[in-house]
PDB file of C-alpha atoms in Angstrom:
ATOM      1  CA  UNK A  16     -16.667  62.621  14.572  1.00 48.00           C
ATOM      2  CA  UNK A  17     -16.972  59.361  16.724  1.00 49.00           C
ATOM      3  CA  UNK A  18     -13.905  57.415  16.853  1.00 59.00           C
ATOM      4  CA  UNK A  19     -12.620  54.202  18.691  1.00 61.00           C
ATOM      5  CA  UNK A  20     -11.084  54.894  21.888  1.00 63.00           C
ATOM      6  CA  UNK A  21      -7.288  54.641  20.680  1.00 70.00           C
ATOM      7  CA  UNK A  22      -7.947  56.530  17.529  1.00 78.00           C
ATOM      8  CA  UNK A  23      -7.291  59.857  17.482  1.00 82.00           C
ATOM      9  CA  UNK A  24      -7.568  62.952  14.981  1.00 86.00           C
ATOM     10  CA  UNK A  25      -5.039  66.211  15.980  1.00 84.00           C
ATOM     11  CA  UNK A  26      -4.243  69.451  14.004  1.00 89.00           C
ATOM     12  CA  UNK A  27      -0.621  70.712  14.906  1.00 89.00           C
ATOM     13  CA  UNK A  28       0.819  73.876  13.975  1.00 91.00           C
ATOM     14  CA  UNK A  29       3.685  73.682  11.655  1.00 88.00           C
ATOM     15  CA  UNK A  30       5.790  74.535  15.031  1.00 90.00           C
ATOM     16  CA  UNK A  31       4.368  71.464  16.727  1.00 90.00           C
ATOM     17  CA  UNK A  32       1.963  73.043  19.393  1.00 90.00           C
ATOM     18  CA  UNK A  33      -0.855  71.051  19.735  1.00 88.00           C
ATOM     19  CA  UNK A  34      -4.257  72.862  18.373  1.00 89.00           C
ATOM     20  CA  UNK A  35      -7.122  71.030  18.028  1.00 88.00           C
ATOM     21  CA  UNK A  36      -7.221  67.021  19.674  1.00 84.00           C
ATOM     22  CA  UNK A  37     -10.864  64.649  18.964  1.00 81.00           C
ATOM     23  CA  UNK A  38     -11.467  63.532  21.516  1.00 79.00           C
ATOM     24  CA  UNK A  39     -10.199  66.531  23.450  1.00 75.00           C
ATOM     25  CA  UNK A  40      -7.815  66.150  26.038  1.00 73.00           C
ATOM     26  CA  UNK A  41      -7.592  69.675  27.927  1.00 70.00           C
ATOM     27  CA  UNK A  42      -4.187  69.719  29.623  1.00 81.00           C
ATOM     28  CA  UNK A  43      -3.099  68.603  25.599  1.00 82.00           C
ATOM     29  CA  UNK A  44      -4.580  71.608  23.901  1.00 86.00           C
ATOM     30  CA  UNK A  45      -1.580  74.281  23.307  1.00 87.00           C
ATOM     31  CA  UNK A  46       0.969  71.504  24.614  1.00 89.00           C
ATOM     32  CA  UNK A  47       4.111  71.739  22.496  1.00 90.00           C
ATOM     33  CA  UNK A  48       5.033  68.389  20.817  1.00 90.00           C
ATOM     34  CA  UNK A  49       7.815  69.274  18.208  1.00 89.00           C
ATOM     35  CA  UNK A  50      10.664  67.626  20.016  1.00 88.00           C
ATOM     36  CA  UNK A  51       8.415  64.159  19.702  1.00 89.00           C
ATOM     37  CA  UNK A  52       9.925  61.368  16.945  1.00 89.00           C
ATOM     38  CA  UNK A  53       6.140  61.052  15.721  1.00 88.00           C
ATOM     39  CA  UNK A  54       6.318  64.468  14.984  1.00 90.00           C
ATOM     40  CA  UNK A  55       9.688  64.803  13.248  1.00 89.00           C
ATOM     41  CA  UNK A  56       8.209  62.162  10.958  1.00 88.00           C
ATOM     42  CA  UNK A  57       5.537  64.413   9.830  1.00 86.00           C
ATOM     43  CA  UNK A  58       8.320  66.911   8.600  1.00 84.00           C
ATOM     44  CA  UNK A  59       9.678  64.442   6.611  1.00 83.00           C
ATOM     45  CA  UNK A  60       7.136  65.007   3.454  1.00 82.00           C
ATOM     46  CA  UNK A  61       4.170  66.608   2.698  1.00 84.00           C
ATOM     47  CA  UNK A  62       1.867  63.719   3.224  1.00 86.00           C
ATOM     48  CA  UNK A  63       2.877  60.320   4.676  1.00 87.00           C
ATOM     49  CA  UNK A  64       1.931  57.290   7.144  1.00 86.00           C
ATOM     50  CA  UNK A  65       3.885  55.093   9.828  1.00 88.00           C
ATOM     51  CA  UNK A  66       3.518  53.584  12.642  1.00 88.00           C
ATOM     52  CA  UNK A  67       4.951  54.711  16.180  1.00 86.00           C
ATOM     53  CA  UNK A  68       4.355  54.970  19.781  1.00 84.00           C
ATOM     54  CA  UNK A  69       2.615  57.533  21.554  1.00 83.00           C
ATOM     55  CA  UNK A  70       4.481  59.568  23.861  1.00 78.00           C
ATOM     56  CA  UNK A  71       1.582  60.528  26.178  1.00 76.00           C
ATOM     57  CA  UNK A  72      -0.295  57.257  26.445  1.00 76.00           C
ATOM     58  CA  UNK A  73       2.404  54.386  25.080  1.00 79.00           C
ATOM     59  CA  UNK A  74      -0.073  53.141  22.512  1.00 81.00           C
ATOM     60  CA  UNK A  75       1.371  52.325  19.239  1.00 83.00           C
ATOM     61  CA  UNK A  76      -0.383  53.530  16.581  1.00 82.00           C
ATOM     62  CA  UNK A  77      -0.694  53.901  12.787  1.00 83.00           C
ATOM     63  CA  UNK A  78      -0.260  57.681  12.072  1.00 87.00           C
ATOM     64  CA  UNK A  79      -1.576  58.910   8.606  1.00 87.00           C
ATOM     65  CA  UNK A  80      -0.733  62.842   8.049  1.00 88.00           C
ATOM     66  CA  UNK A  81      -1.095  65.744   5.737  1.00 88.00           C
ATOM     67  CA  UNK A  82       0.937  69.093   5.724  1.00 86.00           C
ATOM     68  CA  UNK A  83      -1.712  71.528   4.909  1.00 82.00           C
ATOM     69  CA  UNK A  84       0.807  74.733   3.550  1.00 74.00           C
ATOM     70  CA  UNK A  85      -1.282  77.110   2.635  1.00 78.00           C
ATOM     71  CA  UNK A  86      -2.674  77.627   6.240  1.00 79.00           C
ATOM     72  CA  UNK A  87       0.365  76.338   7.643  1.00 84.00           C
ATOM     73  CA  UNK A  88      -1.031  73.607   9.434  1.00 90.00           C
ATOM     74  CA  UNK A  89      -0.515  69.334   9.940  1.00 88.00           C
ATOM     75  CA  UNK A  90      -3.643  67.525  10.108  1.00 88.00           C
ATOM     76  CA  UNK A  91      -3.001  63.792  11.774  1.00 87.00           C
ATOM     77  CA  UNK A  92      -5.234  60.668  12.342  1.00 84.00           C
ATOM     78  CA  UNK A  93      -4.073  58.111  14.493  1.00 84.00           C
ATOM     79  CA  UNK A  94      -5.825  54.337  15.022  1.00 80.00           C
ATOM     80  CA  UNK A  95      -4.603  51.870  17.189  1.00 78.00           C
ATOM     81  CA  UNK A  96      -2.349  48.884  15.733  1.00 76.00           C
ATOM     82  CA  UNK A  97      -5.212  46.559  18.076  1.00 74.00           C
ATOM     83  CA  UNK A  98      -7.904  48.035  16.898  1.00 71.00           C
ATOM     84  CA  UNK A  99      -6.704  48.439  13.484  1.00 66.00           C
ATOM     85  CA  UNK A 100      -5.197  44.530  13.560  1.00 69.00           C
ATOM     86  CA  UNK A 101      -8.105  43.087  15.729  1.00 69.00           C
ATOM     87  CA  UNK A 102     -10.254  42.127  12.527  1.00 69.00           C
ATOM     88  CA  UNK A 103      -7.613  40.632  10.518  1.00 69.00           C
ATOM     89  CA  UNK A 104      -6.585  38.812  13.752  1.00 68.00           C
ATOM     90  CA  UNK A 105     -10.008  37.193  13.800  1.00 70.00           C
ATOM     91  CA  UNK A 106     -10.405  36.471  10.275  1.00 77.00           C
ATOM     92  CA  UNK A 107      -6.927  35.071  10.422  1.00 71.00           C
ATOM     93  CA  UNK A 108      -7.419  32.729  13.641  1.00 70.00           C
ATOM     94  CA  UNK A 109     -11.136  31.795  11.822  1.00 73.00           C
ATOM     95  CA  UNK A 110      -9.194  30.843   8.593  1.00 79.00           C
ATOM     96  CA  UNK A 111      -6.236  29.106  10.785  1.00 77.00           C
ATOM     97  CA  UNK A 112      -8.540  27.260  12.203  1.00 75.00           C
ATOM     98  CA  UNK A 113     -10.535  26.341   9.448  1.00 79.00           C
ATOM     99  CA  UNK A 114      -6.939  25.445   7.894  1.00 80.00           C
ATOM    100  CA  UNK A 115      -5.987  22.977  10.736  1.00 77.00           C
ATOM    101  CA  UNK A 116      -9.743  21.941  10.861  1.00 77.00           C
ATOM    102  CA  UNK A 117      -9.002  20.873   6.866  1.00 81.00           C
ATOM    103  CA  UNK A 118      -5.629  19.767   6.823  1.00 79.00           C
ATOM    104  CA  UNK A 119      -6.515  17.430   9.812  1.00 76.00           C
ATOM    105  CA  UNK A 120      -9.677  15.903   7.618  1.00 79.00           C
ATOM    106  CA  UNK A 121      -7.216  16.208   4.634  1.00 80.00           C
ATOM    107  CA  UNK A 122      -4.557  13.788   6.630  1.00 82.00           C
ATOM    108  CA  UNK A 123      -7.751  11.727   8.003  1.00 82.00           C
ATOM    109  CA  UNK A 124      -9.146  11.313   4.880  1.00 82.00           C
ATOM    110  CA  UNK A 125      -5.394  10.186   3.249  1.00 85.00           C
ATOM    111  CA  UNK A 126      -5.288   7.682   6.097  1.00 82.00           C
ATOM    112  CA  UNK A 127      -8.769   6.097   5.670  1.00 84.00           C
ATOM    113  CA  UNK A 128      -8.230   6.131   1.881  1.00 82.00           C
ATOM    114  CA  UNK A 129      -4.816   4.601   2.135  1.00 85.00           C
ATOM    115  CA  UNK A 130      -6.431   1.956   4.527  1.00 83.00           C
ATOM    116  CA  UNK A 131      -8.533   1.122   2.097  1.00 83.00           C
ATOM    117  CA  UNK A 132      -6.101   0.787  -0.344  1.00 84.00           C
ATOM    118  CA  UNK A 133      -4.120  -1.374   1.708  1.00 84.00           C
ATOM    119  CA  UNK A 134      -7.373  -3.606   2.819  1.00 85.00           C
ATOM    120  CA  UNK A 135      -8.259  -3.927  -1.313  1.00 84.00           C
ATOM    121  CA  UNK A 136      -4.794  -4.686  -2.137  1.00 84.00           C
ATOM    122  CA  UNK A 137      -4.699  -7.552   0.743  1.00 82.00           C
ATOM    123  CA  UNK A 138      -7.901  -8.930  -0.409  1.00 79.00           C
ATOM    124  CA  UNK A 139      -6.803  -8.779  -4.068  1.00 81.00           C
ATOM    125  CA  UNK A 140      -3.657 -11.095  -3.533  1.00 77.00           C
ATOM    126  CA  UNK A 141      -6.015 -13.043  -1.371  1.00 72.00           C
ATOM    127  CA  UNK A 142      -8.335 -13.342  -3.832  1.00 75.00           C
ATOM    128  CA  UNK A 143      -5.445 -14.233  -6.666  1.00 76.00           C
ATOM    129  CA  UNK A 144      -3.986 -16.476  -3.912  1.00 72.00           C
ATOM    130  CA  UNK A 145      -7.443 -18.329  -3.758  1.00 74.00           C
ATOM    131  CA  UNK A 146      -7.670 -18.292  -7.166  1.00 80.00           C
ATOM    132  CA  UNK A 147      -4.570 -20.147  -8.021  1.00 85.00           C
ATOM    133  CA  UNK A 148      -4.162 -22.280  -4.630  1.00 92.00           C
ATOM    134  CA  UNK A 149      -5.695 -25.654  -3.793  1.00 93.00           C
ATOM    135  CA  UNK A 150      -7.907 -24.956  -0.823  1.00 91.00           C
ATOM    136  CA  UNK A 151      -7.073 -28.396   0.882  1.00 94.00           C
ATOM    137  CA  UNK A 152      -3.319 -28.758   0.591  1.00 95.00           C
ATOM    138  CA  UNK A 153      -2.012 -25.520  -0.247  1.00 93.00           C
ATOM    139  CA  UNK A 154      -0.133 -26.410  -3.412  1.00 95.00           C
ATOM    140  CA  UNK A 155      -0.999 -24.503  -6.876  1.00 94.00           C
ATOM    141  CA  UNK A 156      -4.685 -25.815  -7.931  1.00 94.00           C
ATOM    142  CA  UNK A 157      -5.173 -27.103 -11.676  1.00 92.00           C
ATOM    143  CA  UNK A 158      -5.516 -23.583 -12.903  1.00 92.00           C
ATOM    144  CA  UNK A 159      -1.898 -22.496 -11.806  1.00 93.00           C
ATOM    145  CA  UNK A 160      -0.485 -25.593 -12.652  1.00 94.00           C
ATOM    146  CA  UNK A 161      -1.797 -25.208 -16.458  1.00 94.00           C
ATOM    147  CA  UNK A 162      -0.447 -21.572 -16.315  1.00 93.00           C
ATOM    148  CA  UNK A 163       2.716 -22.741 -15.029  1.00 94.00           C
ATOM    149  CA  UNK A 164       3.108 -25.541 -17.950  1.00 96.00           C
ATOM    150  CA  UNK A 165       2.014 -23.297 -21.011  1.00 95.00           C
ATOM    151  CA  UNK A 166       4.958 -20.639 -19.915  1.00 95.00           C
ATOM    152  CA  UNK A 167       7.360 -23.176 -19.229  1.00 96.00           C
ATOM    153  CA  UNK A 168       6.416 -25.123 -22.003  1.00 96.00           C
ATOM    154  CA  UNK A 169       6.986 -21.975 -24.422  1.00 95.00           C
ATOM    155  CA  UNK A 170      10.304 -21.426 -22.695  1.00 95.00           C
ATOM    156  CA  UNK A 171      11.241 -24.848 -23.219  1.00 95.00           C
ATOM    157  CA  UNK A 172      10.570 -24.742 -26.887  1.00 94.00           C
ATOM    158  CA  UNK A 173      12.169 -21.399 -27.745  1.00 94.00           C
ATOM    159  CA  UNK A 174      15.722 -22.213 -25.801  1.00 95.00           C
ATOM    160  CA  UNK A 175      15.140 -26.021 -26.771  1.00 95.00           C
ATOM    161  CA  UNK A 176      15.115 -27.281 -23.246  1.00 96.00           C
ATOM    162  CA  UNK A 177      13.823 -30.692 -21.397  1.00 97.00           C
ATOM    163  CA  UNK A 178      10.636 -30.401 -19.647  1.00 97.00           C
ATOM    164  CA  UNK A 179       8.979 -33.268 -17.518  1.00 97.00           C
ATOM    165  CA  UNK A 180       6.383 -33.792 -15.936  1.00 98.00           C
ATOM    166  CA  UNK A 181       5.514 -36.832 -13.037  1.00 98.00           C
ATOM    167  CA  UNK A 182       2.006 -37.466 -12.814  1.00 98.00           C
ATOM    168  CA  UNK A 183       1.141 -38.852  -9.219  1.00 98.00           C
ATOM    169  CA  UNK A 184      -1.915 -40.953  -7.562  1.00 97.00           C
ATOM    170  CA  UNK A 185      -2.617 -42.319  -4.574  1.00 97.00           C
ATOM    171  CA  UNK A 186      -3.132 -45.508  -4.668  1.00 96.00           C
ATOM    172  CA  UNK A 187      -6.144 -47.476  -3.146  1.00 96.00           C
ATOM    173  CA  UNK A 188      -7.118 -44.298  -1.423  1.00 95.00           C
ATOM    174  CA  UNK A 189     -11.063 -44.650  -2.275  1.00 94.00           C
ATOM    175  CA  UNK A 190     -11.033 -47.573  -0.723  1.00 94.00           C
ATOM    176  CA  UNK A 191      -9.365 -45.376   2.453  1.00 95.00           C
ATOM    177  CA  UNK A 192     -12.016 -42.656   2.654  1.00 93.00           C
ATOM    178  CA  UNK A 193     -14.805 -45.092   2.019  1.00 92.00           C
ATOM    179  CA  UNK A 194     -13.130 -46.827   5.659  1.00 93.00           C
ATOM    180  CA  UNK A 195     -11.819 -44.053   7.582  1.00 94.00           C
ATOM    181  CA  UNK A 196     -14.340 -41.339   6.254  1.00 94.00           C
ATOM    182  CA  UNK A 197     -13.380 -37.766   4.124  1.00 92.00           C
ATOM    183  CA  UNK A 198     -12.029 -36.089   7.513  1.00 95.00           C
ATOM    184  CA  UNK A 199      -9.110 -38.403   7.782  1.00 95.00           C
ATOM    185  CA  UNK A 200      -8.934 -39.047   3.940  1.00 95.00           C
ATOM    186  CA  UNK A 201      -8.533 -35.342   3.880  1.00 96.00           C
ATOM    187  CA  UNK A 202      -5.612 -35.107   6.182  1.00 97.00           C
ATOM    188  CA  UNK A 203      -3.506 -38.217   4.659  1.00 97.00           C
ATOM    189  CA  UNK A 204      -3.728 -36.113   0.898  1.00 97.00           C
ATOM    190  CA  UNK A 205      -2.248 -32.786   3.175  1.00 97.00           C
ATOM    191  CA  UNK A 206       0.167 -35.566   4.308  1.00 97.00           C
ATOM    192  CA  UNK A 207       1.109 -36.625   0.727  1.00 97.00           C
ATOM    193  CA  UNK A 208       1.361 -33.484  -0.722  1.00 97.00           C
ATOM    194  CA  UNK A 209       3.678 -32.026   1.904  1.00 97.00           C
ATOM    195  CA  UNK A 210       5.747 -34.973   0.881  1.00 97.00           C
ATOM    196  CA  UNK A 211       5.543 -34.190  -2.708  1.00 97.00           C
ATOM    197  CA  UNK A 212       6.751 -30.365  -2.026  1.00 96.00           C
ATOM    198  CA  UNK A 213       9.740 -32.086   0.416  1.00 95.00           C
ATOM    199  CA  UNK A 214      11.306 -33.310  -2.660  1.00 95.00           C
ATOM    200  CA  UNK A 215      11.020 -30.101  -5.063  1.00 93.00           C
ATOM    201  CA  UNK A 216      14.621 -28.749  -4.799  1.00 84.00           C
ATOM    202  CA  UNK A 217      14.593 -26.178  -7.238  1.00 89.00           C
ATOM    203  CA  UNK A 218      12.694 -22.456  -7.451  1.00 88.00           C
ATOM    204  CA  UNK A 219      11.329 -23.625 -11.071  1.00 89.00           C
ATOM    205  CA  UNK A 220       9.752 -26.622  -9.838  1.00 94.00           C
ATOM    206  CA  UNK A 221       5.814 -26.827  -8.999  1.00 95.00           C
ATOM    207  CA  UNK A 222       3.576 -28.898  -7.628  1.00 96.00           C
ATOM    208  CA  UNK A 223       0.108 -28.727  -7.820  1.00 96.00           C
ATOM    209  CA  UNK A 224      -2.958 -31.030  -6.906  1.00 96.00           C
ATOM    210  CA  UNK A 225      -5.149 -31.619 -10.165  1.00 93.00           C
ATOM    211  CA  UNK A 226      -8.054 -33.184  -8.358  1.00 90.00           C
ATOM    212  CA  UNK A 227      -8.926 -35.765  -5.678  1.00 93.00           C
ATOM    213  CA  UNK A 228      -6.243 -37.888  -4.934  1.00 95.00           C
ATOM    214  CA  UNK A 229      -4.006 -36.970  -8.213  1.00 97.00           C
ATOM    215  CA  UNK A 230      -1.074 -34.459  -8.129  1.00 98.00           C
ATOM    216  CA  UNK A 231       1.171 -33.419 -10.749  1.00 98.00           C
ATOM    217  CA  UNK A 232       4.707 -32.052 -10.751  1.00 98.00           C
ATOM    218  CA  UNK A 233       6.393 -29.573 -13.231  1.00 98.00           C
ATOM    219  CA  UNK A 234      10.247 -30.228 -13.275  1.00 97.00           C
ATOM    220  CA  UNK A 235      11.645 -27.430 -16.207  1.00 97.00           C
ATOM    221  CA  UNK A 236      15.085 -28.187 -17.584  1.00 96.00           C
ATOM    222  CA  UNK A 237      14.451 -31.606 -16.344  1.00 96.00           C
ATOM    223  CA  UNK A 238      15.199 -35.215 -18.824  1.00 96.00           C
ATOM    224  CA  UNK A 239      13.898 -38.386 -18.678  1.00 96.00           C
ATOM    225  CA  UNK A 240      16.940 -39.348 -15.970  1.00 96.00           C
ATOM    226  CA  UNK A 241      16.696 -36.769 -13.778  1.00 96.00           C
ATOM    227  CA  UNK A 242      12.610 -37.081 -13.561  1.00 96.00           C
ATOM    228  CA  UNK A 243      12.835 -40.441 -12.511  1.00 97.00           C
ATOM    229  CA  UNK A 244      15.174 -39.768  -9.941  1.00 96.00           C
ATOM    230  CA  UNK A 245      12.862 -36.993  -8.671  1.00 96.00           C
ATOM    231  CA  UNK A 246      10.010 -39.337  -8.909  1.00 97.00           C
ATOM    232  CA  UNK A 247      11.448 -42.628  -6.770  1.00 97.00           C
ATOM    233  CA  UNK A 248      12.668 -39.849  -4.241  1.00 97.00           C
ATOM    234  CA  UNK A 249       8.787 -38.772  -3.953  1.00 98.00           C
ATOM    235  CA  UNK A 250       7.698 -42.378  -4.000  1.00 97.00           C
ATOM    236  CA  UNK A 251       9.720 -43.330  -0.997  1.00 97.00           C
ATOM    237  CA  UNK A 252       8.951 -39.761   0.643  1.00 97.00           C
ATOM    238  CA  UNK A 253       5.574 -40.854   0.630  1.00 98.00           C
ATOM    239  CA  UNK A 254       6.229 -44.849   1.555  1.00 96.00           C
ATOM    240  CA  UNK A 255       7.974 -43.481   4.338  1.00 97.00           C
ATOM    241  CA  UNK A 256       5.348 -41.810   5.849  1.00 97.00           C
ATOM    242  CA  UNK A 257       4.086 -44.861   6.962  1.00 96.00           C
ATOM    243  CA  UNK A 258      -0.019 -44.672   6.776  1.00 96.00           C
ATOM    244  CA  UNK A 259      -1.768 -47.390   8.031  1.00 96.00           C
ATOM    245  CA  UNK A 260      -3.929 -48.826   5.304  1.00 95.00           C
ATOM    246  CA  UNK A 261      -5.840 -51.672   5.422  1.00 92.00           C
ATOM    247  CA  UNK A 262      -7.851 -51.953   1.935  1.00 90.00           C
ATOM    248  CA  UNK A 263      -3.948 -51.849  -0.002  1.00 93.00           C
ATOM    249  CA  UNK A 264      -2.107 -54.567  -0.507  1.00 93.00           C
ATOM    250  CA  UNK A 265       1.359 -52.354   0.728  1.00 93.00           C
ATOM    251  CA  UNK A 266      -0.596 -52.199   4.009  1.00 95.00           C
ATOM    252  CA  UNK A 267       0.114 -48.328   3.815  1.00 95.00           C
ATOM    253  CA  UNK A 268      -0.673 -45.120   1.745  1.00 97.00           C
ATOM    254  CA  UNK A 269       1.568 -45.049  -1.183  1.00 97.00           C
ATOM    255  CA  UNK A 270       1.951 -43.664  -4.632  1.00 97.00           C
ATOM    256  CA  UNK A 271       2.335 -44.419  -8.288  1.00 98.00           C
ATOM    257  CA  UNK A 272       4.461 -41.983 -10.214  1.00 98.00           C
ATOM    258  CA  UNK A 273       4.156 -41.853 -13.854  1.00 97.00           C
ATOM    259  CA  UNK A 274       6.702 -40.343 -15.769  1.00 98.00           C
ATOM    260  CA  UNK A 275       7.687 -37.951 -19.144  1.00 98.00           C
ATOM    261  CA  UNK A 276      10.186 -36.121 -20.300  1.00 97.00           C
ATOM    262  CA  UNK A 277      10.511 -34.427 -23.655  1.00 95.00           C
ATOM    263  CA  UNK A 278      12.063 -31.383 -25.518  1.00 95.00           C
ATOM    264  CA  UNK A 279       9.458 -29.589 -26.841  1.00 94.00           C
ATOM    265  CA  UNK A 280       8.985 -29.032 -31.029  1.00 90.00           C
ATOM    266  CA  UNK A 281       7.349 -26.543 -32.907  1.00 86.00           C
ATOM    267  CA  UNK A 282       3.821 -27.450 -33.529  1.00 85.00           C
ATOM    268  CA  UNK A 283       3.494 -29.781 -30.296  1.00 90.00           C
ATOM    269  CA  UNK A 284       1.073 -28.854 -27.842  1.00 93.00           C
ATOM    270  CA  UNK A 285       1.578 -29.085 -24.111  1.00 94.00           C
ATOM    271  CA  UNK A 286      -0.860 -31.687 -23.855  1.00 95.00           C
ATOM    272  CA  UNK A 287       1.466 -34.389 -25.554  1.00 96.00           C
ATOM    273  CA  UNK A 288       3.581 -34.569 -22.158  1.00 96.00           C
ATOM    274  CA  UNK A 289       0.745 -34.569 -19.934  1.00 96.00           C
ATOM    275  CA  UNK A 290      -0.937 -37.490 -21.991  1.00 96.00           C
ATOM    276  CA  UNK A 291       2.678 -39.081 -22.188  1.00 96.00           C
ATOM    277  CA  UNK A 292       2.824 -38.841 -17.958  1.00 97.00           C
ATOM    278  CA  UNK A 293      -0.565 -39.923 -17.953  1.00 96.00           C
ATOM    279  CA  UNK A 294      -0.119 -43.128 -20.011  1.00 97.00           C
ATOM    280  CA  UNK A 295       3.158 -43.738 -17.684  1.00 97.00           C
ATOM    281  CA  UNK A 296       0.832 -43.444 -14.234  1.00 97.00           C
ATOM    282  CA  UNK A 297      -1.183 -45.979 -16.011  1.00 97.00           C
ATOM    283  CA  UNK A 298       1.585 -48.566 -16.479  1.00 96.00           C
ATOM    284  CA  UNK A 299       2.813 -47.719 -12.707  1.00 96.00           C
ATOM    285  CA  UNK A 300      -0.862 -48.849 -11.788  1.00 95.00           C
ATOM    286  CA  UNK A 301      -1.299 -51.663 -14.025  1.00 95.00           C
ATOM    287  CA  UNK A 302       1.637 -52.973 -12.873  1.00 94.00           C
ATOM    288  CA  UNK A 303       1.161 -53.168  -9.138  1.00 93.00           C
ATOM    289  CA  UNK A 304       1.337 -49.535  -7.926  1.00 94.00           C
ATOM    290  CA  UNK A 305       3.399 -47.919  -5.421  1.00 96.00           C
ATOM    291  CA  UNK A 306       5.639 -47.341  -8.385  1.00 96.00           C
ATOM    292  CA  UNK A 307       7.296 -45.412 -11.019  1.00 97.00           C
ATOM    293  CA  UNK A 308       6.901 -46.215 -14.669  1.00 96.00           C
ATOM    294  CA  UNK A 309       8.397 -43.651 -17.490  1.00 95.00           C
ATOM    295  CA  UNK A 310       7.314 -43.121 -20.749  1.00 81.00           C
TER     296      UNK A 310
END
């Protein structure tokens, strides 16, 4: 029988004197080994197996035996715990490995896929910020401000609430671009409508840049009293900025502020106040600009 080189295969006498050792170990043959703890295990049951340590090498072993009564002899096979371990070692440091190897592209992966969530997330609010933001000034562009009314005008009319609204031009300021050219006309409206946003004092209030030189303002909660005063402050916030211009009869960039205010009734669109505002910048025009006029 060919066996590893730590493996053995030994018939003992029931006495423990060694009879018959593969491979054969001379000195071994006839050696009594019944005072050894392996072989006080093997009188513990007819057949059995354990592990234990050799007393004539120091090799621990896994001993499989069977008491063979009719003869009466014990049969024994022995195999190294290396030798017997050494291929579930390897298949378990292959499959440890392979389980770091995956866990680490598992954890890569979840990084790269949360990066990408992250990156689409940014570029979605970018996107909805682009959306909804005028490119020039940064106020809320026409589409946000339309939003913005139709909620607040709903709100309005279901608590039966004052809404107003200040529609806001710049006066003469064609007349500017067409002298100082769109670079600088460009920076005067970023001018204006950071002056515009000074003046907004509550979280509910918006501004928001319809178009060209024309702004609007959304003041919820707001009557005819308290718009006006909103709207002189914004007047003189602009006045006071003090922009040379020649083609206007102020001498500087100014506005006219047309005002509305209105609590809103069933059955009345949101277009009534922003016609009524509109009609009110017209007045404020008419009527000399750099202005307010209220409906």
């Amino acid at each position: 029988m060919q066996l590893n080189a730590n493996s053995t295969l030994n018939l003992f006498s029931s006495d423990g004197i060694l009879l018959v050792r593969s491979p054969a170990i001379g000195p071994m043959i006839g050696r009594d080994f019944s005072g050894s703890p392996n072989f006080q295990r093997f009188k513990e049951g007819v057949s059995g197996t354990f592990v234990g340590t050799a007393t004539t090498d120091g090799v621990q072993r896994l001993y499989a035996y069977d008491r063979i009564e009719e003869v009466p002899l014990i049969l024994s096979f022995t195999l190294s715990t290396d030798d017997f371990l050494s291929t579930w070692r390897r298949r378990a440091l292959v499959l440890g490995l392979a389980t770091i190897a995956l866990c680490g592209a598992v954890i890569a992966l979840t990084f790269l896929f949360r990066g990408e969530l992250e990156r689409r997330e940014s570029l979605q609010v970018e996107l909805e910020r682009m959306a909804t933001t005028d490119a020039l000034t940064g106020m809320a562009n026409r589409r946000s401000f339309d939003t913005s009314l139709a909620r607040e005008w709903r709100r309005a009319q279901r608590v039966g609430a004052p809404i107003a609204l200040l529609m806001i031009d710049a006066d003469h300021f064609k007349a500017y671009n067409d002298r100082h050219g769109h670079t600088r006309g460009d920076a005067v409206l970023q001018r204006v409508a950071a002056a515009i946003e000074s003046e907004l004092r509550r979280p509910g209030d918006q501004a928001a840049r319809r178009g060209g030189e024309e702004f609007v303002v959304l003041l919820p909660d707001t009557g005819a009293s308290g718009a006006r005063i909103r709207a002189e402050r914004i007047r003189r916030a602009v006045s006071a900025l003090d922009i040379s211009h020649a083609g206007s009869p102020h001498a500087r960039i100014t506005v006219s502020v047309g005002v509305a205010a209105l609590i809103p009734k069933e059955g009345v669109a949101a277009v009534s106040l922003i016609e009524a505002a509109d009609q009110s910048l017209y007045r404020a025009k008419a009527s000399g600009r750099d202005r307010v006029s209220a409906a």
